[in-house]
XYZ file of N, CA and C in Angstrom:
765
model
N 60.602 92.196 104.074
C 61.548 93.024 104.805
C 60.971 93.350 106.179
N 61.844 93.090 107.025
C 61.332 93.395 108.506
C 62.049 94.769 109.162
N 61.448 95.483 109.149
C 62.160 97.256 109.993
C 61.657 96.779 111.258
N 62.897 97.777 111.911
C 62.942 97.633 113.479
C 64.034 98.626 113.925
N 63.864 99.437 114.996
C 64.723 100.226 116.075
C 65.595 99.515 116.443
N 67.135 100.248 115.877
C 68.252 99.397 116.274
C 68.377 99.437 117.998
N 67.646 100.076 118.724
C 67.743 99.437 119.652
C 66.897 98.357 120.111
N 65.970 97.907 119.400
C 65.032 97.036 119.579
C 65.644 95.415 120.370
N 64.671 94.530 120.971
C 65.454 93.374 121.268
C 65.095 92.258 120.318
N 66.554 92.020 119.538
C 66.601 91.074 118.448
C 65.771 89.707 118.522
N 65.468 89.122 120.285
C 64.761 87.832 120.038
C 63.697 88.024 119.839
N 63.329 89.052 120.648
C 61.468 89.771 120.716
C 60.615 90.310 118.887
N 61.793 90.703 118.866
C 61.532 91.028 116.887
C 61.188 89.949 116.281
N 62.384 88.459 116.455
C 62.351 87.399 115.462
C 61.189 86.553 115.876
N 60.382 86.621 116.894
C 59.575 85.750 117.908
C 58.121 86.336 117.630
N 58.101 87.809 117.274
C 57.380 88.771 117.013
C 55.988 87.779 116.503
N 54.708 87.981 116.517
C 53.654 87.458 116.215
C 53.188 87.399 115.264
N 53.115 86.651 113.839
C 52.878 87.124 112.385
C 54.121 87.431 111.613
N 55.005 87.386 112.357
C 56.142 87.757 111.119
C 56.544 87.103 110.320
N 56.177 85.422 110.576
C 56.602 84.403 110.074
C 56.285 84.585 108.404
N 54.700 85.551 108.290
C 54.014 85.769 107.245
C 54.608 87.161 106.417
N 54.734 86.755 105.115
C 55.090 88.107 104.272
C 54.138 87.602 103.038
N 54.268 89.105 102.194
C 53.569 88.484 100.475
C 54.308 87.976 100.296
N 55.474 87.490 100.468
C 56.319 86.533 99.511
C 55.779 85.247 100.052
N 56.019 84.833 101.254
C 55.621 83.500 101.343
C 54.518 83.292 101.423
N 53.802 84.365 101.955
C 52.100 83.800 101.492
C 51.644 83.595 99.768
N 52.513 84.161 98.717
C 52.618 83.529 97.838
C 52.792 82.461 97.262
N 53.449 81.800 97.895
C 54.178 80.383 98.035
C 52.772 79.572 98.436
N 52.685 80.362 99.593
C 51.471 79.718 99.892
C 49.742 79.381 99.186
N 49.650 80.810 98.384
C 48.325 80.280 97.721
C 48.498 79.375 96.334
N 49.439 79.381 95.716
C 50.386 78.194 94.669
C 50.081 77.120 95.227
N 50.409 77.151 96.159
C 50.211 75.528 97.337
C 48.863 75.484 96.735
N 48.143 76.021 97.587
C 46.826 75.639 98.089
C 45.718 75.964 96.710
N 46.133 76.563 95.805
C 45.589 76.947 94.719
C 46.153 76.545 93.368
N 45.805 75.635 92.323
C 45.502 75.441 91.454
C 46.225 76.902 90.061
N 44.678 77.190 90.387
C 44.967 78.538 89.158
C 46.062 79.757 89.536
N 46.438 79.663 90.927
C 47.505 80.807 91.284
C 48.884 80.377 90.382
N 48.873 79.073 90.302
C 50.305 78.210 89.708
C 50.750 79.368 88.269
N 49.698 79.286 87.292
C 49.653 79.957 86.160
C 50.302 81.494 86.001
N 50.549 81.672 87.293
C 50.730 83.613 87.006
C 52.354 83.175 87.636
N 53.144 84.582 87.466
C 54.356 84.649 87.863
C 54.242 85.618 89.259
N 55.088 85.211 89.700
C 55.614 86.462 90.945
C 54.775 88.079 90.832
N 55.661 88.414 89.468
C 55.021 89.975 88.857
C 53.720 90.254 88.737
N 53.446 89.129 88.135
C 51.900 88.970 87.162
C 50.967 88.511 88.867
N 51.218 87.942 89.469
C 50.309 87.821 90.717
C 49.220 89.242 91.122
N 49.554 90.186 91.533
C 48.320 91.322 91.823
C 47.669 91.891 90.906
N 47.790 91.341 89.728
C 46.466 91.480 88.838
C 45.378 90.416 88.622
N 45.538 89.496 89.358
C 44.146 88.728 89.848
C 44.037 88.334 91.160
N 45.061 88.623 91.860
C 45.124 88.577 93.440
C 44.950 89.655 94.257
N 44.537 89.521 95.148
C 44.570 90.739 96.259
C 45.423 90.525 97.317
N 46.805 91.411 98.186
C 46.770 91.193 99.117
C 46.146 91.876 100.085
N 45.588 91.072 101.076
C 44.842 91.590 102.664
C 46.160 91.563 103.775
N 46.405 93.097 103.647
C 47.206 93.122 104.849
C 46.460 92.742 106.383
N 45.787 93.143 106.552
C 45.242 92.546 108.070
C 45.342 91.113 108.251
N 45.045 90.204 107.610
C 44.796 89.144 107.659
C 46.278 88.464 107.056
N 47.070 88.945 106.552
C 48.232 88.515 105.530
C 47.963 87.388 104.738
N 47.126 87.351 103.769
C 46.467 86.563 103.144
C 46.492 87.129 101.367
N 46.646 86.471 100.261
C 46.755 86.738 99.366
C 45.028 85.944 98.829
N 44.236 86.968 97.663
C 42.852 86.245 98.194
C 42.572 86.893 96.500
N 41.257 86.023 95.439
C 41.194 86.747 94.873
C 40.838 87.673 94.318
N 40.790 88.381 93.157
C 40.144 89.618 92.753
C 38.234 89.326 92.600
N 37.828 89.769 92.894
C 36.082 89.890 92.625
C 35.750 90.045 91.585
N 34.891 89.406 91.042
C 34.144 89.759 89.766
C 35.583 88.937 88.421
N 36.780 88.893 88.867
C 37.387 88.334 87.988
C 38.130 89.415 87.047
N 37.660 90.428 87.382
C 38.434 91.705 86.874
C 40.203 91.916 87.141
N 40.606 92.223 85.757
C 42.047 92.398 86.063
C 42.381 93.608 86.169
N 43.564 93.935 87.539
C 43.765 95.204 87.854
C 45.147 95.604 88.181
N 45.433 96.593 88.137
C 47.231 96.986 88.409
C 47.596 96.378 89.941
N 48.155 96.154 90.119
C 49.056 96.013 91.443
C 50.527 96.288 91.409
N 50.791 96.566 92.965
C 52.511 96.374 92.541
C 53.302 95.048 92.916
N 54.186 94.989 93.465
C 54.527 94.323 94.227
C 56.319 94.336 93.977
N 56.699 93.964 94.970
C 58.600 94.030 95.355
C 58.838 93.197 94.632
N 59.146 93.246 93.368
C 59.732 92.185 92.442
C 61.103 93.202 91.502
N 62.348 92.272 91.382
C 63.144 92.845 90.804
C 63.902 91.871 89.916
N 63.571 92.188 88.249
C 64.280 91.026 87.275
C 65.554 91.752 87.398
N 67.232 90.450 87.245
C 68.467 91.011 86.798
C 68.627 91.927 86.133
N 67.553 92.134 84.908
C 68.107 93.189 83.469
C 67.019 94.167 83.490
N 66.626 94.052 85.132
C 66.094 95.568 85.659
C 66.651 96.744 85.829
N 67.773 96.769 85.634
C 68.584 98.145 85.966
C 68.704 98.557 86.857
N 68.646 99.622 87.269
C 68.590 100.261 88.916
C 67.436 99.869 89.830
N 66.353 99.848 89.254
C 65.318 98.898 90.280
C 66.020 98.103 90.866
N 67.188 97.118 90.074
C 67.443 95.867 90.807
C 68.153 96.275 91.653
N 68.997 97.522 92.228
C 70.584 97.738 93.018
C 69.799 97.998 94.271
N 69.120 97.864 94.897
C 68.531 97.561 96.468
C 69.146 96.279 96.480
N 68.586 95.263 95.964
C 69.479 94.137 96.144
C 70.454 93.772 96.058
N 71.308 94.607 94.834
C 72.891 94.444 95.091
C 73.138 95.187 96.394
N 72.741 95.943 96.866
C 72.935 97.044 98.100
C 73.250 95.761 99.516
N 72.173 94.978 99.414
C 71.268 94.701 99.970
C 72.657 93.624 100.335
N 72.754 92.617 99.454
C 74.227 91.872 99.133
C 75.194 91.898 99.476
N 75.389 93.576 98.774
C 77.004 94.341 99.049
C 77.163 94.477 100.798
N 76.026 94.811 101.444
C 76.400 94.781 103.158
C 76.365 93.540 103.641
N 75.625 92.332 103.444
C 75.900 91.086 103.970
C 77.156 90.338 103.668
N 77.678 90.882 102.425
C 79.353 90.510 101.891
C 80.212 91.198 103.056
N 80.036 92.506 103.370
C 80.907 93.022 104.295
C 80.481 92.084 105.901
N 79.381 92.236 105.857
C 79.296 91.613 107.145
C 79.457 90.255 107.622
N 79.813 89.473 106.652
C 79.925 88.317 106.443
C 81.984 88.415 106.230
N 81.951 89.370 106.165
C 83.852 89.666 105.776
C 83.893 90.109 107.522
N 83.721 90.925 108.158
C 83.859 91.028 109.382
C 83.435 89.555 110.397
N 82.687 89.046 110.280
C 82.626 87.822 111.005
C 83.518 86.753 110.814
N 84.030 86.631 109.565
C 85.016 85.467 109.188
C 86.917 85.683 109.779
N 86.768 87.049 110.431
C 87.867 87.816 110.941
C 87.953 87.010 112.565
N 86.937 86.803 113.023
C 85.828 86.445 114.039
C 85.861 84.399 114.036
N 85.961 83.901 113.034
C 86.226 82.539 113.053
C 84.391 82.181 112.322
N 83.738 83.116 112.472
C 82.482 82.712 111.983
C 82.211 83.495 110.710
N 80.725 83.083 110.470
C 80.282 83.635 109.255
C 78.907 83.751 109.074
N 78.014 84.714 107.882
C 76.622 84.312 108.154
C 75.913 83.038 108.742
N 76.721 82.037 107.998
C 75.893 80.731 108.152
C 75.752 80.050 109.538
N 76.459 81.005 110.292
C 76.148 80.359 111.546
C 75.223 80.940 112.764
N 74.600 81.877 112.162
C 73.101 82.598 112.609
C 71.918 82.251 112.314
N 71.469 81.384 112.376
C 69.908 80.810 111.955
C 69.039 82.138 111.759
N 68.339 81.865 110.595
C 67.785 83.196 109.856
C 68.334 84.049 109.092
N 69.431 84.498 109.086
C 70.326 85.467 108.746
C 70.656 85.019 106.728
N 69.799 86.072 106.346
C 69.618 85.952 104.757
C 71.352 85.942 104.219
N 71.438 85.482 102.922
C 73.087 85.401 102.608
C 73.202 86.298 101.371
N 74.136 86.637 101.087
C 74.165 87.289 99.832
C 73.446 86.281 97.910
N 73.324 87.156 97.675
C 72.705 87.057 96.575
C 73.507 87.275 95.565
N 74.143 85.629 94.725
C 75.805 85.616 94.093
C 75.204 86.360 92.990
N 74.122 86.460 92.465
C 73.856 86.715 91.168
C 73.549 88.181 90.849
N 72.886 88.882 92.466
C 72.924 90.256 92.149
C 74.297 91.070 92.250
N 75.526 90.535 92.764
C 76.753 90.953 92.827
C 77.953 90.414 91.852
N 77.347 89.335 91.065
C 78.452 89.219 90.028
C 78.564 90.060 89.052
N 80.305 90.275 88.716
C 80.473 91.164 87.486
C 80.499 92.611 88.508
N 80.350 92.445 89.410
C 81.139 93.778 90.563
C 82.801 94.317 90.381
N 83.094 95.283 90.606
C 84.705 94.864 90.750
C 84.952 94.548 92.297
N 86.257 93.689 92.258
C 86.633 92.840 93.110
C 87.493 93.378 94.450
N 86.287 93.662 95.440
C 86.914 94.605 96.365
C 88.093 94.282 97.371
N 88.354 92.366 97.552
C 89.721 92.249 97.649
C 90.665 92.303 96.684
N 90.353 92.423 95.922
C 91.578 93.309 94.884
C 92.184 94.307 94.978
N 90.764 95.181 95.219
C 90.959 96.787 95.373
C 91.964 97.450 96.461
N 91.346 95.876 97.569
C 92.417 96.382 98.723
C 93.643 96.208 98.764
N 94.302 95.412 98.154
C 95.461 95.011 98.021
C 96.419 95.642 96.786
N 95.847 96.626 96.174
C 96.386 97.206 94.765
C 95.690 98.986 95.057
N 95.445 98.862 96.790
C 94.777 100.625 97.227
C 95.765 101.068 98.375
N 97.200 101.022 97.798
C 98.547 101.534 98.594
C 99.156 102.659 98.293
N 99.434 103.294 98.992
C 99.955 105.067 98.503
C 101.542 104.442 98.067
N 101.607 104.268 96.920
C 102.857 103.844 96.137
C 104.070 104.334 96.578
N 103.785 105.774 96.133
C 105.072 106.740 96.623
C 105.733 106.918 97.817
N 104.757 106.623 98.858
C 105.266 106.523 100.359
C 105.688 105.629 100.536
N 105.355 104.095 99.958
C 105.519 103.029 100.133
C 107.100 102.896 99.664
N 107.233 103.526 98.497
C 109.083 104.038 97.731
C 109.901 104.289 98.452
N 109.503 105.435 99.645
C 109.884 106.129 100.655
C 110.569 105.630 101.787
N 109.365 104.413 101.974
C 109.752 103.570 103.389
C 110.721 102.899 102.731
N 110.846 102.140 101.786
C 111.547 101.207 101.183
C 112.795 101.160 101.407
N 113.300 102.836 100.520
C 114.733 103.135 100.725
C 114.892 103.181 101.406
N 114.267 103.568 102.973
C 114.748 103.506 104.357
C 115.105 102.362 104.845
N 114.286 101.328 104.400
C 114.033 100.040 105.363
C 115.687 98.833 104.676
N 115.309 99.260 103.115
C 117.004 98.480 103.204
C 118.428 99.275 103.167
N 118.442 100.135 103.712
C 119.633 100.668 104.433
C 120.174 100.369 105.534
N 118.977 99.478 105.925
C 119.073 98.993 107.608
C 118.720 97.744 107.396
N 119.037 97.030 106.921
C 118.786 95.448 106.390
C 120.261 94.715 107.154
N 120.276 93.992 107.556
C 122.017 93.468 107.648
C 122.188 92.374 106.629
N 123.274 91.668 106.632
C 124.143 90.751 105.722
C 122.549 90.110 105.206
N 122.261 88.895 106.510
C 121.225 87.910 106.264
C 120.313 87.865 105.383
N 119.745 89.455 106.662
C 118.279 89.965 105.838
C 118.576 90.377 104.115
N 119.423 90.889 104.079
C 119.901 91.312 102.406
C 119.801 89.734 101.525
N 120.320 89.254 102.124
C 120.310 87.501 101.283
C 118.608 87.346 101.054
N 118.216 87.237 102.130
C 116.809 86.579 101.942
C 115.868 87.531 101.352
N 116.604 88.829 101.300
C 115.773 89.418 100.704
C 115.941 89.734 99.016
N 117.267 89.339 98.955
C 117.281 89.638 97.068
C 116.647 88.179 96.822
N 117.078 86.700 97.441
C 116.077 85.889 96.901
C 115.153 85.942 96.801
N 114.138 86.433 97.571
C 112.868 86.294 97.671
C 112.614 86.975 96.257
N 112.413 88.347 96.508
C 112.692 89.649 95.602
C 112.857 88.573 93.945
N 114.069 87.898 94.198
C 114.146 87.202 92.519
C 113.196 86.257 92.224
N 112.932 85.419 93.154
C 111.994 84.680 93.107
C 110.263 85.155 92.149
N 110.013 86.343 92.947
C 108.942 86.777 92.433
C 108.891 87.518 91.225
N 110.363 88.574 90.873
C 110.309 89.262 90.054
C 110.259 87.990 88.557
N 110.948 86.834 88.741
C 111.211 86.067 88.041
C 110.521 84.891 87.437
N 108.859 85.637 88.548
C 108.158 84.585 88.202
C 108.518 83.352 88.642
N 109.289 82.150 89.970
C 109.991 81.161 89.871
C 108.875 80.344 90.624
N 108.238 80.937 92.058
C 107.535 80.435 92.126
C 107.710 79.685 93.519
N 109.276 79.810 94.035
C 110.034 79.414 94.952
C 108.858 78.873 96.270
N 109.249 77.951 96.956
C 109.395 78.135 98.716
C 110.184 78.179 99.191
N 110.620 79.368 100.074
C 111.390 79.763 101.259
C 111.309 80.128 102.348
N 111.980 79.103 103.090
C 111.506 79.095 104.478
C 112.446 79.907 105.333
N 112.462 81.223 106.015
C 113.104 82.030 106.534
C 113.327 81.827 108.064
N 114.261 81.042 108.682
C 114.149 80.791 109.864
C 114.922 81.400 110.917
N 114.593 81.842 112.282
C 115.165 82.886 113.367
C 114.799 82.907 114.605
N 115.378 83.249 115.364
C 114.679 83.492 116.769
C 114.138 84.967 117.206
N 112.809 84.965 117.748
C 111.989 86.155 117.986
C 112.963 86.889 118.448
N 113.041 88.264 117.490
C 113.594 89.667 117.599
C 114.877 89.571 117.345
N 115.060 88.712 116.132
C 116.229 88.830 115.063
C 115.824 89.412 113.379
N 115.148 90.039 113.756
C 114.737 90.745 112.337
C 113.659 90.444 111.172
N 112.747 88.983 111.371
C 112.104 88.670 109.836
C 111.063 89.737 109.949
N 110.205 90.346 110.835
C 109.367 91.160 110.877
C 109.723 92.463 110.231
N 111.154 92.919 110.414
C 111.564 93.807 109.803
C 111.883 93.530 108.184
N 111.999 92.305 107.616
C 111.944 91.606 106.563
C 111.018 92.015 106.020
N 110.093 91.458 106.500
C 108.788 91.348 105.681
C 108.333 92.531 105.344
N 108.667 93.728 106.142
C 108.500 95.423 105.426
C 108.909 95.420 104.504
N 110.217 94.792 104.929
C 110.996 95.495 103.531
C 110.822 95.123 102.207
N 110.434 93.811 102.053
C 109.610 93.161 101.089
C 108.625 93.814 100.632
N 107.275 93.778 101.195
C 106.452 93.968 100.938
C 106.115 95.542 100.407
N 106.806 97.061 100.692
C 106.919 97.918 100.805
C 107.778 98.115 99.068
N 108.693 96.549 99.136
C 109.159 96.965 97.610
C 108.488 96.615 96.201
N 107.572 95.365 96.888
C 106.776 95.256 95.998
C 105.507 95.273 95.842
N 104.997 96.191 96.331
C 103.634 96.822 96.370
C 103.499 97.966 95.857
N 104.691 99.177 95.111
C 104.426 99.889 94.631
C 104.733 99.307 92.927
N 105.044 98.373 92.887
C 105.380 98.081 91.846
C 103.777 97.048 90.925
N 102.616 97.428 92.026
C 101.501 96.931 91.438
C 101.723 94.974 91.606
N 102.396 94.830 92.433
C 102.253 93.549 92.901
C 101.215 93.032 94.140
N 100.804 92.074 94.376
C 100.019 91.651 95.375
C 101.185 90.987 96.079
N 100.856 91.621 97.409
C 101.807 90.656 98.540
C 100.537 90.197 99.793
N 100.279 88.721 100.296
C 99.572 88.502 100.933
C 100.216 88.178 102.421
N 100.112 89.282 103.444
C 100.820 88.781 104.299
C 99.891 87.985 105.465
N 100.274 86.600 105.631
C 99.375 86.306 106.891
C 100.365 85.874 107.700
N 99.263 85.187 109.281
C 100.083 84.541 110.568
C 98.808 83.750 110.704
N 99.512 82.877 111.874
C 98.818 82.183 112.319
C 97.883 82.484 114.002
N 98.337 83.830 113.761
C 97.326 84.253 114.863
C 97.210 85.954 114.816
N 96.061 86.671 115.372
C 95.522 88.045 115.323
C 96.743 88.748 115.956
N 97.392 88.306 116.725
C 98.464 89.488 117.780
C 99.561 89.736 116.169
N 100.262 88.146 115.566
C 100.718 88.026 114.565
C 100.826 89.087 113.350
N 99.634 88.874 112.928
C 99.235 89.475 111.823
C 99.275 91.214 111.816
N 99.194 91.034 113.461
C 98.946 92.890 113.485
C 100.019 93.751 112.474
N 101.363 92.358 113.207
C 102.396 93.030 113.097
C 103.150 93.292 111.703
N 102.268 92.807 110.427
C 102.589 92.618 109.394
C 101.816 93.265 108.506
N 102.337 94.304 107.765
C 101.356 95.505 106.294
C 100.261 94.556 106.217
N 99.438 95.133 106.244
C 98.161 94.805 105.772
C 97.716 93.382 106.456
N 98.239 92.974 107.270
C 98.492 91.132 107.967
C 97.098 90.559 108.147
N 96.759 89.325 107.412
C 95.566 88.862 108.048
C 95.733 87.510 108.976
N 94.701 86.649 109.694
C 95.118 85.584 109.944
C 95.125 84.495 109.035
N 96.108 83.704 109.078
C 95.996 82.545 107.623
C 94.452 81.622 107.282
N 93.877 81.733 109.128
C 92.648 81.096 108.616
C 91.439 81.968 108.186
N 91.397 83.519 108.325
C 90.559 84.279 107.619
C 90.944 84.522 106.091
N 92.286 84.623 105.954
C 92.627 84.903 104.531
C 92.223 83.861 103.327
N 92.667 82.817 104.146
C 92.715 81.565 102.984
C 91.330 80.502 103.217
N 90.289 80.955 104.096
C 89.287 80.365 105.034
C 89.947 78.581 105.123
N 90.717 78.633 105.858
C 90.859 77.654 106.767
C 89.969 76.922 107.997
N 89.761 75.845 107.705
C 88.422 75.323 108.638
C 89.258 75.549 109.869
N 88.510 75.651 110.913
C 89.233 75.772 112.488
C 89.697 74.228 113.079
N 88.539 72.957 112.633
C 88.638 71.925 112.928
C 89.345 71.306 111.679
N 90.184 70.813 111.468
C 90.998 70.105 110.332
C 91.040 68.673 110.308
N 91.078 68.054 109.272
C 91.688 66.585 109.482
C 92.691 66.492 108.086
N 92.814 65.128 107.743
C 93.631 64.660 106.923
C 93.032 65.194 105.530
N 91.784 65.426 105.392
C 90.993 65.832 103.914
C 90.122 66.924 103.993
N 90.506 67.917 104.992
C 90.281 69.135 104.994
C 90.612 70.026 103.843
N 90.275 70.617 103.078
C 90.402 71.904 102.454
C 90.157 73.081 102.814
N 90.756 74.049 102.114
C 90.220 75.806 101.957
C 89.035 75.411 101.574
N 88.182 76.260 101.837
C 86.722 77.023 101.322
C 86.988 77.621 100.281
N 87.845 77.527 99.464
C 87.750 78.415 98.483
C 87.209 78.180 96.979
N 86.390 78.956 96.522
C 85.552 77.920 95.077
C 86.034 78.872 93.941
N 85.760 77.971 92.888
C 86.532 78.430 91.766
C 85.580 79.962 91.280
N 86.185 81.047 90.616
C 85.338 81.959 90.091
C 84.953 82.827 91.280
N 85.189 83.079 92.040
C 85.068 83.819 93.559
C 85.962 84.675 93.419
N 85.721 86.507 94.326
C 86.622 86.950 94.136
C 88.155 86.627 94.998
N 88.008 85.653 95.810
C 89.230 85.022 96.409
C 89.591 84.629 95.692
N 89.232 83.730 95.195
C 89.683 82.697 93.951
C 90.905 83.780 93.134
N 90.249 84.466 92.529
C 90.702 85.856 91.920
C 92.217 86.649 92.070
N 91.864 86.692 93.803
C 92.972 86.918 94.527
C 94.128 86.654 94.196
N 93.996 85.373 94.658
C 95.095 84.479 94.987
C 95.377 83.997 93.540
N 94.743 84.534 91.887
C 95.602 83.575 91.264
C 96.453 85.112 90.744
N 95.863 86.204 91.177
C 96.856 87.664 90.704
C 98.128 87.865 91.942
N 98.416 86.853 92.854
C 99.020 86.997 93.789
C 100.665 86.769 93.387
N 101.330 87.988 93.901
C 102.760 87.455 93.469
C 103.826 87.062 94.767
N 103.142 86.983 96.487
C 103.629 86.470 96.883
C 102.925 86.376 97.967
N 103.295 85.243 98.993
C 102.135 85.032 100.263
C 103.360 84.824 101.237
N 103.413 86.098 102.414
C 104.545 85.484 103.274
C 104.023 84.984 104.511
């Protein structure tokens, strides 16, 4: 772990002299270079090893005597010892959720540690949470307002849709208009009716101004991680058992 003053300068830190060295990888390192280090585990290491902080050198015990040490080690079915690292996880997930808003993601920071799938599985599923964390009753509220003021059209496309989903069908419908004939006002009204009803509605666009304009709106290529560069055998990023994955199979409609 490297501490540093958030105002510090990030290249001067990573460039820093010796940092390259920790007990972890100088662990790595006397395994290398040592024979009998192979035999011990991670844990079991500072009871015949020493580390020399000055020197950052892992070196061994004298006389051959075995002795307590500690060291930053955390097994899964550690319990709370282990939740630094889910901690640890849980903010590179967010921060890795804010960059992908952004077109990027950890992986495109050289150095930049990634989450750790194994200390965060079996979490509950915080795009879930967000999409099923709507003040219901207000949402009731707007509703009745919003189709009182629906006209002929919007009423059509909106009991189909509406049947479509309640019915489980599964439909595509393509709602077509010219800017500032109403689908924006649509899509409230939709979404407002079935979101208190414990449905998932995923609204995206194809761009940030877009999306603003839509409950909860993301862009289609942050929502669904859409590569930016596409070809003919492009896919989503999306892998099976993920809480996206998740998402999208509790989803009862994507407008």
């Amino acid at each position: 772990m490297v501490v540093f003053p958030d105002s510090s300068d990030l290249e001067k830190i990573v460039y820093r002299p010796g940092i390259e060295k920790s007990i972890f990888t100088e662990w790595m390192t006397a395994n290398r270079l040592h024979k009998d280090a192979r035999d011990l585990t991670y844990a079991e290491f500072p009871t015949k090893w020493a580390w020399h902080a000055k020197e950052k050198e892992w070196r061994p015990r004298r006389g051959g005597k075995r002795s307590i040490g500690r060291i930053y080690y955390a097994h899964p079915a550690s319990g709370d010892s282990y939740s630094q690292n889910t901690k640890k996880s849980l903010a590179l997930v967010e921060i890795d959720n804010l960059l992908r808003k952004g077109g990027k993601s950890l992986k495109n920071f050289d150095g930049m540690p990634l989450p750790d799938s194994n200390a965060i599985q079996g979490l509950t599923n915080r795009l879930l949470n967000e999409e099923l964390n709507y003040d219901r009753c207000s949402l009731q509220t707007e509703c009745s307002e919003l189709l009182q003021k629906l006209n002929v059209d919007q009423r059509k496309a909106f009991d189909a849709i509406t049947e479509s989903v309640n019915g489980q069908l599964g439909k595509l419908i393509f709602v077509n208009g010219y800017g500032g004939t109403g689908k924006t006002f649509l899509w409230k009204a939709i979404t407002t009716s079935l979101r208190p009803e414990g449905k998932i509605v995923l609204a995206v666009a194809s761009s940030g101004i877009a999306a603003l304009l839509l409950p909860g709106g993301r862009t289609a290529h942050s929502r669904f991680h859409i590569p930016l560069n596409i070809n003919n055998e492009s896919t989503c990023n999306i892998k099976q058992g993920t809480f996206l994955a998740e998402l999208l199979n509790r989803t009862s409609l994507i407008i």
